[in-house]
């Protein structure tokens, strides 16, 4: 049985959601790429590519529970 291919955009969106969920669950509102990369077992370049800044937005922090419910 062949699995349907996942579009690159869908894959990236899923990774971004997983990454956001990880940061929220760990309470990592501000972080360095090297610290997070060690926690999740990827290179710090991967972390840099997955986030736009090294601080979660005020919106993400204020709506943490709602975001986690929606993306989980």
mmCIF file of C-alpha atoms in Angstrom:
data_model
loop_
_atom_site.group_PDB
_atom_site.id
_atom_site.type_symbol
_atom_site.label_atom_id
_atom_site.label_comp_id
_atom_site.label_asym_id
_atom_site.label_seq_id
_atom_site.Cartn_x
_atom_site.Cartn_y
_atom_site.Cartn_z
ATOM 1 C CA UNK A 1 0.000 0.000 0.000
ATOM 2 C CA UNK A 2 1.408 3.338 -1.012
ATOM 3 C CA UNK A 3 0.932 6.278 1.328
ATOM 4 C CA UNK A 4 -0.132 9.547 -0.231
ATOM 5 C CA UNK A 5 2.705 12.007 -0.540
ATOM 6 C CA UNK A 6 2.615 14.965 1.779
ATOM 7 C CA UNK A 7 3.098 18.357 0.236
ATOM 8 C CA UNK A 8 6.227 20.115 1.407
ATOM 9 C CA UNK A 9 4.144 23.074 2.598
ATOM 10 C CA UNK A 10 1.913 20.784 4.686
ATOM 11 C CA UNK A 11 4.970 19.099 6.142
ATOM 12 C CA UNK A 12 6.528 22.439 7.085
ATOM 13 C CA UNK A 13 3.273 23.646 8.634
ATOM 14 C CA UNK A 14 3.064 20.468 10.721
ATOM 15 C CA UNK A 15 6.654 20.924 11.905
ATOM 16 C CA UNK A 16 5.970 24.536 12.839
ATOM 17 C CA UNK A 17 2.906 23.504 14.843
ATOM 18 C CA UNK A 18 4.856 20.772 16.619
ATOM 19 C CA UNK A 19 7.638 23.227 17.373
ATOM 20 C CA UNK A 20 5.214 25.836 18.747
ATOM 21 C CA UNK A 21 3.487 23.197 20.879
ATOM 22 C CA UNK A 22 6.866 22.084 22.260
ATOM 23 C CA UNK A 23 7.851 25.631 23.197
ATOM 24 C CA UNK A 24 4.507 26.339 24.858
ATOM 25 C CA UNK A 25 4.420 23.069 26.790
ATOM 26 C CA UNK A 26 7.943 23.640 28.102
ATOM 27 C CA UNK A 27 7.213 27.282 28.939
ATOM 28 C CA UNK A 28 10.058 28.420 26.699
ATOM 29 C CA UNK A 29 8.873 31.936 25.953
ATOM 30 C CA UNK A 30 12.402 33.173 25.264
ATOM 31 C CA UNK A 31 15.200 30.848 24.236
ATOM 32 C CA UNK A 32 18.475 30.393 22.438
ATOM 33 C CA UNK A 33 18.556 28.101 19.392
ATOM 34 C CA UNK A 34 21.409 26.028 20.824
ATOM 35 C CA UNK A 35 19.506 25.264 24.056
ATOM 36 C CA UNK A 36 16.345 24.213 22.226
ATOM 37 C CA UNK A 37 18.300 22.212 19.647
ATOM 38 C CA UNK A 38 19.875 20.151 22.430
ATOM 39 C CA UNK A 39 16.457 19.487 23.959
ATOM 40 C CA UNK A 40 14.894 18.176 20.757
ATOM 41 C CA UNK A 41 17.956 16.591 19.187
ATOM 42 C CA UNK A 42 18.368 18.716 16.078
ATOM 43 C CA UNK A 43 20.955 21.225 14.949
ATOM 44 C CA UNK A 44 20.663 24.818 16.054
ATOM 45 C CA UNK A 45 20.341 25.745 12.351
ATOM 46 C CA UNK A 46 17.118 23.692 12.237
ATOM 47 C CA UNK A 47 15.750 25.661 15.179
ATOM 48 C CA UNK A 48 16.747 28.931 13.531
ATOM 49 C CA UNK A 49 14.939 27.892 10.348
ATOM 50 C CA UNK A 50 11.760 26.978 12.233
ATOM 51 C CA UNK A 51 11.265 30.212 14.075
ATOM 52 C CA UNK A 52 11.117 33.834 13.152
ATOM 53 C CA UNK A 53 12.430 35.107 16.465
ATOM 54 C CA UNK A 54 13.798 33.726 19.689
ATOM 55 C CA UNK A 55 10.809 34.912 21.681
ATOM 56 C CA UNK A 56 7.212 33.818 21.401
ATOM 57 C CA UNK A 57 4.803 36.594 20.532
ATOM 58 C CA UNK A 58 2.599 38.140 23.166
ATOM 59 C CA UNK A 59 -0.362 36.618 21.312
ATOM 60 C CA UNK A 60 1.104 33.106 21.612
ATOM 61 C CA UNK A 61 1.808 33.587 25.287
ATOM 62 C CA UNK A 62 -1.642 35.026 26.031
ATOM 63 C CA UNK A 63 -3.454 32.297 24.081
ATOM 64 C CA UNK A 64 -1.244 29.350 25.017
ATOM 65 C CA UNK A 65 -4.022 26.947 26.066
ATOM 66 C CA UNK A 66 -6.242 27.741 23.101
ATOM 67 C CA UNK A 67 -3.362 27.288 20.653
ATOM 68 C CA UNK A 68 -2.392 23.949 22.172
ATOM 69 C CA UNK A 69 -6.003 22.728 21.960
ATOM 70 C CA UNK A 70 -6.273 23.757 18.324
ATOM 71 C CA UNK A 71 -3.014 22.212 17.111
ATOM 72 C CA UNK A 72 -3.042 19.038 19.161
#
